[in-house]
Amino acid sequence: LLLGTARPDDWRALHGTVLGNALEGIEIPEPETNEAIQILEATALPIEAQNKVFYDNVYQEFPVDPPVTIRYLKAIVGRSSMGDSMSNHREWKAYGRSVTDEELTHLFQGVDTMPEHSYIAATIARDPSKNAEEAVLEFFKKMRPGDPSTLENAKGYLTALLFVRRRYNLARVGRYKLNHRLGLDQPREYLVLSKLDLVKVIEHMILVNNGVEDPDDIDDLGNRRVKTVGELIQNQLRIGLLRMERVVRERMSTRDPEQLNPLALMNVRPVVAAIREFFGGSQLSQFMDQTNPLAELTHKRRLSALGPGGLRRERAGFDVRDVHHSHYGRICPIETPEGPNIGLIGSLATYGRVNEYGFIETPYRRVIRAVPNDPLYSEGKTLRQDLVDPRDGRMVAKAGTEISAKLAKEIASLPLREIPVRPMASQEILYLPADVEQKYTIVQANAELNEKGEFVHDRVSVRRGKDFLMGSIEEVDFMDVSPKQIVSVSAALIPFLEHDDANRALMGSNMQRQAVPLLRPEAPIVGTGMEFQAALDSGQVVIAEEDGVVVSVTSERIVLKGKGGERLYELRRFNRSNQGTCIDQRPIVEKGQKVRRGEVLADSSSTDHGELALGQNVLVAFLSWEGGNYEDAVLISEELVRQDMFNSVHIEKHEVEARDTKLGPEEITRDIPNVGEEALKDLDEEGIVRIGAEVKPGDILVGKITPKGETDLSPEEKLLRAIFGEKAREVKDSSLRLPHGEKGKVVDIKVFTRDQDRELPAGVEKLVRVSIAQRRKITEGDKMAGRHGNKGVISKVVPLADMPFLADGTPIQLILNPLGVPGRMNIGQILETHLGWAAHRLGFRALCPVFDGAREDEITAELARAWLADLAWKEITAGAWAWLGESGHDLSTIRDDQEARLLYLEPWLKDLQAEPSLKISLPATLTLGTKDGARSGGDQKGVQGERLHSDLVYARRVVLSYWLAEKGYRPDELLVFENDPRPTAETRQADALAREACLRFWLGQRGYPAPELSGPA
C-alpha cells in the first residue's frame, strides 16, 4: 500500500537490487530502465536533493501516485535482516510488495518514541486482522454490510473512497494545507490522497499525542477559509449538473439508441432549479443593504459562519464567537451584530483580502537588517554591528556609524555580500495568511521611525503568534502597514476609536450603517481620512474614467470629452433602495471644468464632494436640562428642524395587478364607477396617476375595475340595473389608493404588460408600479446617534428662545446628558467635540486616523489657538466701533459687528504693516485649506484684501496673526495651519508656545501677573 504505483515490476526490481538475495525463491528480473539505479545513487545526497532526483526520475514515469521519499524507501527496504525474519511474521502483501509488522514499527520508529506506550505496537496488538486482505474485507463489511464481501469489491471500494478524484477530491486548498501542515512537497496538481499523506498523518497524530507538536486550533483563521460567492454558485451548479447527468443516463438506458439526439436526452431544468434554489432560498442570498453607501460597502465585505456547511446560532459556543489572535488584520474585532449572531458574523478588516485558497491575508512591510554591498543601497544607512575587513581583521567602522558616500565606497571594496544595518521598514509589501504569520515577529505600525525608515527605539511592542510583548528590534521580521489595518471600514470611520470602550465602538460602527441619507449631507469636521475612500469604493459616486473637459452638465447626465471622444455619465435620480431610502446623484462639476481621471463628478446620497457624509456637524452641549434628557433622551433645537438639517427623502413603491378572473378580466382605467371628477384629476387617460402629483391618504394612484358576479349585487344595484339595463356595469371599484399615514410626490411609474414582459406571474395581464417620495423632517421619537455608540431618542424639539446659549449669544443646537459619558466609557465623543469646536472656530477640518489620531496636547493647543482667535476677533470688534466713532462715522447707519469690522480691518492692517518696530512673519500656509485658498493667487505671505471681505475663515486667521504680532509674539512660531511643511518636532514646539500664550492672556484677563516674555516667544 505504501509503495503502490502503476509499474509494480520496477519496484520489485528496485527491491531486489537493494536486498540482494534476501527474497529467497523470488526471481528478480533486470530493470528495463536505469531509473532504479539512479535513485539508489542519489541516496548519498541530502534529503532535499534525494527527493528532487526521486521525483524527476519516477513521478514523470508513474503519474498515478507520487511515491514516498527516499527517506522512507530506505527505511522500508534498506534492511539486510529483513529476509531472515520474513517467515516468522505476518505479511502485508500489496502491489507485489510484502510488508511485515516489524517493518511498520520500523517505519514509525523516528516518531513513536514513548517507551511506556508505543502507538504502532498497541495498534497492531489490537488489530484482529492477520494481513492486508483480511483488513480490507473487515473494513468493507463494516461500511457496506449488505454487499457481497469479495476481495475485489473491498479493494475497489477502498480505492474509490480515498484515491479516486471523482469521489474524493482534496481540491487545491486541501493539497496546499496537507503539504503545509505535514511538511510535504507533493505537486500542487495532485488532488487525491497518496500513501505518503497517510503515513505523514499517522506520524503527526503520534507527535501530537506525545506532546511534541501542538494540536490544530479550530478557531485559528489558518484553519478556517472563506467560501466566496463564486464557489457557492459552483457547488449549486455541480448539484444541478449531477441531477442532469442522472436524467441523461436514465434516458440513454431506456430509449432506442437509433432515435437518440441531444435535445431528447438533455434537460436543463435541474440546473436552473438548483441555481434558483440558491438565489431564492439560501441563507447566504440576501437583499443588499442600501440604507447608505457605507451599509452597501460593509454588506459586500461581510463574513458569515452561518449558512449551509456552517454553524447554527443555537449550537455555537463562546469559543467560536470570541475574538482570536489570528483575526488581527483579517477580521474586525469591533464590528459584529449585537444579537444572537454576535461573533458569528464579522467584517473583513480594512486591508484584508481573500487569497486563491480562500484564506484571509493581511499586508505587512518587510523589515530588513542587511543591505547589498553597493553604495546605491548602503549610503545613508546606520551600521548595526562593527564592520571588520575579513581579509586582515581591520576595523572598518564601528556599530552606530552612519555610512557616508566615502565610507560606502570603501565598504564596497570589501569581499562582503551584505552589510548589517540598523533594522528598517522597507517599502516591500507581503500578504501573509494566518498560518504563515505564526512564525514571524511583527512590530506595530505606530512604532517610531526616523526619516530613513529606521526604528528610533531599540525595544518596541511586537507580537509573535498569540503573544504580545516588548521585544528587540533585532528580532523583528515584519511591520504592520497601517494602524487601522486591525479594524473594518466602519470602525475606521470613528475618530478617537482608541478612547472608546469596545462595546460602544461596536454600537457606533453598526449604527453608522443605519444612518438615513440626508437631503443636504455634510462631511464631518473631525474625520479619519477614510471618508473619501469609503465613498469611492461603495460605487455610489460617479468617477471620471479619463482626463477630460466637462462639455455638458444637467441634473440627469454629465458629458465628458477626453482623448477617446465624448463619454456620457447617466445619473440616478430618485431611485428607491431596498430599504426605501432615496438614491439620488447630484453633479458637482461645472461646464468647462477640467477633470482628471479618478475625480468625483457627481455626489450620491450621504456623500459631500466625494466624501462619506452620514450626518451633520452640530453644536452640542453636555448638560442637564429640566429632566428633558433623562435616560439618554436627546433635546434638539427648533433651528435644526427649521433649517432642514436632518430632512430625508423616503421612497415607497405601491403595486397593482390586473388579473384575468373567472368573471372576466380586470381593467386598469380612468372610468371608475361612483367616483367624482375631483378624485380623478391627477389620473391620465389610462387611469394612472401622473408623475409629479402630490398625493395624500386615500387618493387614487391607479384606477382599476373588477367584474363582479350576480351574487355580489346589492338590492339597490339590482334596481339600477333593472331600470338602466347594461349601463349599470357589473363592475366594482378596486383601485389602488394611497394607504393611511402616507403622503408625498409621485416620482416614478412603471407599467408591465404580458406582451412586453413574459416574466409576469400566471394570470396577471398588467402590472403598474408607482413610486412615491416622501420628505420627512426630524421630530420627537426619532433616534439620533453619534459615532461612539452614544445613541438616544429625541424627547423634545425645544424653541430657539429656550435653548441655552454661548457667551456671544449663539444658541446650542443639541443637548446631551453628561451622565451618558462616564458609565459608557466612550471618551472619544468628548475628544471629538473639543477638537471639532477648535476646528470650527479656526476653519479647518481635522483628520484623526484610528490609533494614530490627535493627542490630548495637540487638541489643547488647537483649543488655545481657537481661544486666542476669538479673543483677537472680540478685541478687533471693540476696536472697530471705537475707531468708527473717532473717525466721525454715523454709527446708526452701521448694521452689525460684521460691517464695523470690515470697515476697520484694512486701515488697522495698514497701520501695523507701516509700524517700523513691528516685524511680522506670517505662517507659510495661512491660506491653505480655507475657502478658495488654492485658487486665490498672489503672495500667500501678504494679505489679500478681497478675501478679507469674502472669506470669514481667512479674515479670522489674518486678524489672529497680526494681533499676535501686535502683542509681541511671532505668529509663525505659534500658529500651525493645514499642510504645514515643518517637521513634527517643530510643530510640537509651536503647540507648546500656543498653550503658553493662551495661558498668559487668560491670567492677564483675570488680573493675575503672568511671567514676562524672556526673549522671542
Coordinates of C-alpha atoms in Angstrom, one line a residue, residues 486-970:
I486 CA -6.8 45.8 12.5
V487 CA -10.4 47.2 12.1
S488 CA -13.1 47.2 9.4
V489 CA -14.1 50.2 7.3
S490 CA -17.0 51.1 9.6
A491 CA -14.8 51.1 12.7
A492 CA -12.0 53.0 10.8
L493 CA -14.5 55.9 10.3
I494 CA -14.7 56.5 14.1
P495 CA -12.3 59.2 15.2
F496 CA -10.6 58.5 18.6
L497 CA -11.8 54.9 18.5
E498 CA -8.9 54.0 20.8
H499 CA -10.5 56.1 23.6
D500 CA -13.9 54.2 23.4
D501 CA -15.0 51.1 25.2
A502 CA -15.2 48.2 22.7
N503 CA -19.0 47.6 23.3
R504 CA -19.8 51.3 22.5
A505 CA -17.4 51.2 19.5
L506 CA -19.4 48.2 18.3
M507 CA -22.7 50.1 18.6
G508 CA -21.1 53.1 16.9
S509 CA -19.9 51.1 13.8
N510 CA -23.2 49.3 13.5
M511 CA -25.3 52.5 13.8
Q512 CA -23.4 54.3 11.1
R513 CA -24.8 51.7 8.7
Q514 CA -28.3 52.7 9.8
A515 CA -27.9 56.4 9.1
V516 CA -30.7 57.7 6.9
P517 CA -29.3 59.7 3.9
L518 CA -30.0 63.4 4.4
L519 CA -31.2 66.0 1.9
R520 CA -28.2 68.2 2.5
P521 CA -25.3 65.9 3.6
E522 CA -22.3 67.5 5.3
A523 CA -18.8 65.9 5.6
P524 CA -17.6 65.6 9.2
I525 CA -15.3 68.4 10.6
V526 CA -13.5 65.7 12.6
G527 CA -12.9 62.7 10.3
T528 CA -10.4 59.9 10.0
G529 CA -9.3 60.2 6.4
M530 CA -11.2 57.1 5.3
E531 CA -14.3 59.1 4.2
F532 CA -13.2 59.6 0.6
Q533 CA -12.1 56.1 0.1
A534 CA -15.2 54.6 1.6
A535 CA -17.5 56.7 -0.7
L536 CA -15.3 55.8 -3.7
D537 CA -15.3 52.1 -3.1
S538 CA -19.1 52.0 -2.3
G539 CA -19.6 52.6 -6.1
Q540 CA -22.3 55.2 -5.5
V541 CA -20.4 58.3 -6.6
V542 CA -19.7 58.9 -10.3
I543 CA -16.0 58.8 -11.1
A544 CA -14.2 60.2 -14.2
E545 CA -12.8 57.3 -16.1
E546 CA -10.3 59.5 -18.0
D547 CA -8.9 63.0 -18.1
G548 CA -11.1 65.5 -19.9
V549 CA -13.2 68.6 -20.0
V550 CA -16.9 68.7 -18.9
V551 CA -18.9 69.5 -22.1
S552 CA -22.4 69.4 -20.6
V553 CA -24.0 69.1 -17.2
T554 CA -27.7 68.5 -16.4
S555 CA -29.5 67.0 -13.5
E556 CA -29.7 63.7 -15.3
R557 CA -26.4 63.3 -17.2
I558 CA -22.8 64.6 -17.5
V559 CA -20.9 64.6 -20.8
L560 CA -17.1 64.5 -20.5
K561 CA -14.8 65.0 -23.5
G562 CA -11.5 63.2 -23.4
K563 CA -8.9 61.8 -25.7
G564 CA -11.2 59.0 -26.8
G565 CA -14.1 61.3 -27.6
E566 CA -17.2 62.1 -25.6
R567 CA -18.2 59.9 -22.7
L568 CA -21.7 60.0 -21.2
Y569 CA -22.4 59.5 -17.5
E570 CA -26.0 58.9 -16.7
L571 CA -27.1 59.9 -13.1
R572 CA -29.5 58.0 -10.9
R573 CA -32.4 60.3 -9.9
F574 CA -34.7 59.5 -7.0
N575 CA -34.1 55.7 -7.2
R576 CA -35.6 53.6 -4.4
S577 CA -33.1 51.5 -2.4
N578 CA -34.0 48.1 -0.9
Q579 CA -34.6 49.8 2.4
G580 CA -36.9 52.6 1.0
T581 CA -34.2 55.3 1.2
C582 CA -33.5 57.6 -1.7
I583 CA -30.5 57.2 -4.0
D584 CA -30.1 60.5 -5.8
Q585 CA -26.9 61.5 -7.6
R586 CA -26.1 65.3 -7.9
P587 CA -23.4 66.7 -10.3
I588 CA -20.6 68.7 -8.5
V589 CA -18.7 69.8 -11.7
E590 CA -19.4 72.8 -13.9
K591 CA -19.4 73.1 -17.7
G592 CA -15.9 73.8 -19.0
Q593 CA -14.2 72.4 -15.9
K594 CA -11.1 70.2 -16.4
V595 CA -11.2 67.0 -14.5
R596 CA -8.6 64.2 -14.0
R597 CA -9.1 60.5 -14.1
G598 CA -10.5 59.3 -10.8
E599 CA -12.0 62.6 -9.7
V600 CA -15.6 62.7 -8.5
L601 CA -18.1 64.1 -11.0
A602 CA -21.3 63.5 -9.0
D603 CA -22.3 63.0 -5.4
S604 CA -24.8 60.4 -4.3
S605 CA -26.8 60.0 -1.1
S606 CA -24.8 60.6 2.0
T607 CA -21.7 62.0 0.2
D608 CA -20.4 65.5 0.2
H609 CA -17.9 66.3 -2.6
G610 CA -16.9 62.7 -2.8
E611 CA -16.6 62.1 0.9
L612 CA -18.9 60.0 3.0
A613 CA -21.3 62.3 4.9
L614 CA -23.6 60.3 7.1
G615 CA -24.8 63.2 9.4
Q616 CA -24.4 66.9 10.3
N617 CA -21.9 69.0 12.2
V618 CA -24.0 70.5 15.1
L619 CA -23.2 72.5 18.2
V620 CA -23.7 70.2 21.2
A621 CA -23.7 70.8 25.0
F622 CA -23.4 68.2 27.7
L623 CA -25.7 69.4 30.4
S624 CA -28.9 68.5 32.2
W625 CA -32.0 70.5 31.1
E626 CA -35.0 70.3 33.3
G627 CA -35.0 66.4 33.1
G628 CA -35.6 66.6 29.3
N629 CA -32.6 64.4 28.6
Y630 CA -33.2 61.8 31.3
E631 CA -32.1 58.3 30.3
D632 CA -30.2 59.2 27.1
A633 CA -33.0 61.3 25.7
V634 CA -31.8 64.0 23.3
L635 CA -33.1 67.6 23.1
I636 CA -32.8 69.3 19.8
S637 CA -33.2 73.0 18.8
E638 CA -36.1 74.1 16.6
E639 CA -33.3 75.5 14.4
L640 CA -32.4 72.0 13.2
V641 CA -36.0 71.5 12.0
R642 CA -36.4 74.9 10.5
Q643 CA -33.1 74.7 8.5
D644 CA -33.9 71.2 7.3
M645 CA -30.6 69.9 8.5
F646 CA -31.9 66.4 9.2
N647 CA -34.5 66.2 6.5
S648 CA -34.6 62.9 4.5
V649 CA -36.4 61.5 1.5
H650 CA -38.0 58.1 1.6
I651 CA -39.5 56.3 -1.4
E652 CA -42.2 53.7 -1.1
K653 CA -43.5 51.6 -4.0
H654 CA -47.1 50.6 -4.5
E655 CA -48.2 47.9 -7.0
V656 CA -51.5 46.9 -8.5
E657 CA -52.1 43.9 -10.8
A658 CA -54.8 43.4 -13.4
R659 CA -55.7 39.7 -13.4
D660 CA -57.8 37.5 -15.6
T661 CA -60.6 36.4 -13.3
K662 CA -63.4 33.8 -13.8
L663 CA -65.9 36.5 -14.3
G664 CA -63.7 38.3 -16.8
P665 CA -60.5 40.4 -17.0
E666 CA -59.8 43.2 -14.5
E667 CA -59.2 46.5 -16.3
I668 CA -57.0 49.5 -15.4
T669 CA -59.0 52.5 -16.5
R670 CA -60.0 56.1 -15.7
D671 CA -63.6 55.2 -15.9
I672 CA -64.3 54.2 -12.3
P673 CA -68.0 53.9 -11.1
N674 CA -69.3 56.2 -8.3
V675 CA -66.1 58.4 -8.2
G676 CA -66.2 62.2 -8.7
E677 CA -64.0 64.2 -11.1
E678 CA -62.1 65.7 -8.2
A679 CA -60.7 62.3 -7.3
L680 CA -59.7 61.7 -10.9
K681 CA -58.0 65.0 -11.6
D682 CA -54.4 63.6 -11.4
L683 CA -55.1 60.4 -13.4
D684 CA -54.2 60.2 -17.1
E685 CA -56.4 58.7 -19.8
E686 CA -55.2 55.2 -18.8
G687 CA -56.1 55.7 -15.2
I688 CA -52.6 56.0 -13.8
V689 CA -51.5 59.0 -11.7
R690 CA -49.2 61.5 -13.3
I691 CA -45.5 61.9 -12.3
G692 CA -45.1 64.9 -10.0
A693 CA -48.6 64.7 -8.5
E694 CA -48.9 65.5 -4.8
V695 CA -50.9 62.7 -3.1
K696 CA -52.4 62.2 0.3
P697 CA -54.0 59.3 2.1
G698 CA -57.0 57.8 0.2
D699 CA -56.0 59.3 -3.2
I700 CA -56.3 57.0 -6.2
L701 CA -52.9 56.1 -7.7
V702 CA -54.2 53.6 -10.3
G703 CA -57.8 53.2 -11.3
K704 CA -59.0 49.6 -11.6
I705 CA -62.3 47.9 -12.0
T706 CA -63.1 44.2 -11.3
P707 CA -66.1 42.3 -12.7
K708 CA -68.5 41.0 -10.1
G709 CA -71.0 38.2 -10.2
E710 CA -74.7 38.2 -9.8
T711 CA -74.5 37.2 -6.2
D712 CA -72.4 40.3 -5.4
L713 CA -75.2 42.7 -6.4
S714 CA -76.8 44.6 -3.6
P715 CA -80.7 45.3 -3.8
E716 CA -80.0 48.9 -4.9
E717 CA -77.6 47.8 -7.7
K718 CA -80.2 45.2 -8.9
L719 CA -82.8 48.0 -9.1
L720 CA -80.5 50.3 -11.0
R721 CA -79.7 47.5 -13.4
A722 CA -83.4 46.7 -13.9
I723 CA -84.0 50.4 -14.7
F724 CA -80.9 51.3 -16.8
G725 CA -80.1 47.8 -18.2
E726 CA -76.4 47.2 -19.1
K727 CA -75.5 50.8 -18.4
A728 CA -75.1 50.0 -14.8
R729 CA -71.9 47.9 -15.4
E730 CA -71.3 44.8 -13.4
V731 CA -68.0 46.0 -12.0
K732 CA -66.7 47.2 -8.7
D733 CA -64.1 49.8 -7.8
S734 CA -60.8 48.0 -6.8
S735 CA -58.4 51.0 -7.4
L736 CA -55.0 51.3 -5.8
R737 CA -55.3 54.0 -3.2
L738 CA -52.5 55.6 -1.0
P739 CA -52.7 53.9 2.5
H740 CA -53.4 55.8 5.6
G741 CA -50.5 57.7 7.1
E742 CA -48.6 58.2 3.9
K743 CA -48.2 61.2 1.6
G744 CA -45.8 62.5 -0.9
K745 CA -45.0 63.1 -4.5
V746 CA -45.1 60.6 -7.4
V747 CA -41.6 60.3 -8.8
D748 CA -41.7 57.2 -11.0
I749 CA -44.2 54.9 -12.8
K750 CA -43.5 51.6 -14.4
V751 CA -46.1 49.6 -16.5
F752 CA -45.5 46.0 -17.3
T753 CA -47.8 44.1 -19.8
R754 CA -48.0 40.5 -20.8
D755 CA -47.0 41.4 -24.4
Q756 CA -43.7 43.1 -23.4
D757 CA -42.8 41.2 -20.2
R758 CA -43.2 37.4 -20.3
E759 CA -41.9 37.1 -16.7
L760 CA -45.2 38.3 -15.2
P761 CA -46.9 35.7 -12.9
A762 CA -49.5 33.4 -14.3
G763 CA -52.9 35.1 -14.7
V764 CA -51.5 38.7 -14.5
E765 CA -52.1 40.7 -17.7
K766 CA -50.8 44.1 -16.5
L767 CA -48.8 45.4 -13.5
V768 CA -48.4 49.0 -12.5
R769 CA -45.7 50.1 -10.0
V770 CA -46.0 53.6 -8.6
S771 CA -43.1 55.1 -6.6
I772 CA -43.9 57.9 -4.1
A773 CA -41.2 60.1 -2.5
Q774 CA -42.0 61.4 1.0
R775 CA -39.9 64.2 2.6
R776 CA -39.6 63.7 6.4
K777 CA -38.5 66.2 9.0
I778 CA -36.8 65.2 12.2
T779 CA -39.2 65.1 15.1
E780 CA -39.8 63.7 18.6
G781 CA -39.4 59.9 18.8
D782 CA -36.7 59.8 16.1
K783 CA -33.4 58.1 17.1
M784 CA -30.2 60.0 16.9
A785 CA -26.6 58.7 17.4
G786 CA -23.0 59.7 17.3
R787 CA -20.1 57.7 16.0
H788 CA -19.1 56.5 19.5
G789 CA -22.3 54.5 20.4
N790 CA -23.9 57.5 22.0
K791 CA -27.5 57.0 21.0
G792 CA -30.8 58.4 22.2
V793 CA -34.3 59.3 21.3
I794 CA -35.5 62.9 20.7
S795 CA -37.7 63.8 23.7
K796 CA -38.5 67.4 22.7
V797 CA -37.9 69.9 19.9
V798 CA -37.1 73.0 22.0
P799 CA -37.9 76.5 20.8
L800 CA -34.9 78.6 19.9
A801 CA -35.6 81.1 22.6
D802 CA -35.5 78.4 25.3
M803 CA -32.2 76.8 24.3
P804 CA -29.0 77.5 26.3
F805 CA -26.6 79.8 24.5
L806 CA -22.9 80.7 24.4
A807 CA -21.3 83.9 25.7
D808 CA -21.7 85.5 22.3
G809 CA -25.4 84.6 22.1
T810 CA -25.1 81.6 19.8
P811 CA -27.8 79.1 20.8
I812 CA -26.9 75.4 21.3
Q813 CA -28.4 73.0 18.7
L814 CA -28.3 69.7 20.6
I815 CA -28.3 68.9 24.3
L816 CA -26.8 65.5 25.5
N817 CA -26.9 64.0 29.0
P818 CA -23.5 64.3 30.7
L819 CA -24.2 61.1 32.7
G820 CA -24.1 59.2 29.5
V821 CA -20.4 59.5 29.2
P822 CA -18.5 58.2 32.3
G823 CA -20.6 55.0 32.6
R824 CA -20.3 54.1 28.9
M825 CA -16.6 54.9 28.8
N826 CA -16.8 56.3 25.3
I827 CA -14.5 59.3 25.9
G828 CA -13.9 59.6 22.1
Q829 CA -17.0 61.7 21.9
I830 CA -15.5 64.3 24.3
L831 CA -12.3 64.5 22.4
E832 CA -14.2 64.7 19.1
T833 CA -16.4 67.6 20.3
H834 CA -13.4 69.5 21.7
L835 CA -11.3 69.1 18.6
G836 CA -14.4 69.8 16.5
W837 CA -15.0 73.1 18.4
A838 CA -11.5 74.2 17.7
A839 CA -11.6 73.2 14.1
H840 CA -14.9 75.0 13.6
R841 CA -13.5 78.2 15.2
L842 CA -10.3 78.1 13.2
G843 CA -11.9 76.9 9.9
F844 CA -10.0 73.7 9.3
R845 CA -11.0 70.0 9.0
A846 CA -9.3 67.6 11.4
L847 CA -8.3 64.1 10.3
C848 CA -7.7 61.6 13.1
P849 CA -7.0 58.1 11.8
V850 CA -7.8 55.3 14.3
F851 CA -4.9 54.5 16.7
D852 CA -2.9 57.4 15.1
G853 CA -5.1 60.4 15.9
A854 CA -4.6 63.7 17.6
R855 CA -3.0 63.5 21.1
E856 CA -4.5 65.4 24.0
D857 CA -1.8 68.0 24.0
E858 CA -2.4 68.7 20.3
I859 CA -6.1 69.2 21.0
T860 CA -5.4 71.6 23.8
A861 CA -3.0 73.5 21.5
E862 CA -5.8 73.9 18.9
L863 CA -8.3 74.9 21.6
A864 CA -5.7 77.5 22.7
R865 CA -5.4 78.9 19.2
A866 CA -9.2 78.9 18.8
W867 CA -9.5 80.8 22.1
L868 CA -6.8 83.3 21.0
A869 CA -8.6 83.7 17.7
D870 CA -11.9 84.5 19.5
L871 CA -10.1 86.9 21.8
A872 CA -8.5 88.7 18.9
W873 CA -11.8 88.9 17.0
K874 CA -13.5 90.3 20.1
E875 CA -10.8 93.0 20.6
I876 CA -10.9 93.9 16.9
T877 CA -14.6 94.3 17.0
A878 CA -14.4 96.6 20.1
G879 CA -11.6 98.5 18.4
A880 CA -13.6 98.8 15.2
W881 CA -16.5 100.5 17.0
A882 CA -14.2 102.9 18.8
W883 CA -12.3 103.8 15.6
L884 CA -15.6 104.4 13.7
G885 CA -16.7 106.7 16.5
E886 CA -13.4 108.6 16.5
S887 CA -13.4 108.8 12.7
G888 CA -16.7 110.6 12.6
H889 CA -18.8 107.8 11.1
D890 CA -22.5 107.8 11.7
L891 CA -22.8 104.7 13.9
S892 CA -26.6 104.5 13.4
T893 CA -26.0 103.5 9.7
I894 CA -23.8 100.5 10.6
R895 CA -26.0 97.4 10.8
D896 CA -23.8 95.0 12.9
D897 CA -20.4 94.0 14.1
Q898 CA -19.5 92.4 10.8
E899 CA -19.9 95.6 8.9
A900 CA -18.0 97.5 11.5
R901 CA -15.1 95.0 11.3
L902 CA -15.0 95.2 7.5
L903 CA -14.6 98.9 7.6
Y904 CA -11.9 98.8 10.2
L905 CA -9.7 95.8 9.1
E906 CA -7.9 97.3 6.2
P907 CA -6.9 100.6 7.9
W908 CA -5.8 98.6 11.0
L909 CA -3.7 96.2 8.9
K910 CA -2.0 99.1 7.0
D911 CA -1.1 100.8 10.3
L912 CA 0.5 97.6 11.6
Q913 CA 2.4 97.0 8.4
A914 CA 3.7 100.6 8.4
E915 CA 5.0 100.2 12.0
P916 CA 8.8 100.1 11.7
S917 CA 9.4 98.4 15.0
L918 CA 7.0 95.6 14.2
K919 CA 8.4 92.6 12.3
I920 CA 5.5 90.4 11.1
S921 CA 6.3 86.9 9.9
L922 CA 3.1 85.2 8.8
P923 CA 2.7 81.4 8.7
A924 CA 3.6 80.0 5.3
T925 CA 0.3 78.0 4.9
L926 CA -2.0 80.8 6.0
T927 CA -4.4 80.5 3.1
L928 CA -4.3 76.7 2.5
G929 CA -7.4 74.8 3.3
T930 CA -9.6 77.9 3.6
K931 CA -12.4 78.7 1.1
D932 CA -10.9 79.1 -2.4
G933 CA -7.4 79.1 -0.8
A934 CA -5.8 77.0 -3.5
R935 CA -7.1 79.3 -6.3
S936 CA -6.6 82.7 -4.6
G937 CA -3.2 83.5 -6.3
G938 CA -1.0 86.3 -5.2
D939 CA 1.6 86.4 -2.4
Q940 CA 0.4 83.9 0.2
K941 CA 2.5 85.7 2.9
G942 CA 0.8 89.0 2.1
V943 CA -2.8 89.9 2.8
Q944 CA -5.4 89.6 0.1
G945 CA -7.9 92.5 0.5
E946 CA -10.7 90.9 -1.5
R947 CA -10.6 87.7 0.6
L948 CA -10.9 89.7 3.8
H949 CA -14.4 90.6 2.8
S950 CA -15.5 87.3 1.2
D951 CA -13.8 84.6 3.3
L952 CA -14.5 84.7 7.1
V953 CA -12.0 81.9 7.9
Y954 CA -9.2 83.8 6.1
A955 CA -10.2 87.0 7.8
R956 CA -10.0 85.4 11.2
R957 CA -6.6 83.9 10.5
V958 CA -5.2 87.2 9.3
V959 CA -6.6 89.0 12.3
L960 CA -5.1 86.4 14.7
S961 CA -1.7 86.6 13.0
Y962 CA -1.4 90.4 13.1
W963 CA -3.0 90.6 16.6
L964 CA -0.4 88.2 18.0
A965 CA 2.4 90.3 16.3
E966 CA 0.9 93.4 17.8
K967 CA 1.1 91.7 21.3
G968 CA 4.8 90.9 20.8
Y969 CA 4.6 87.3 19.6
R970 CA 5.8 85.8 16.3

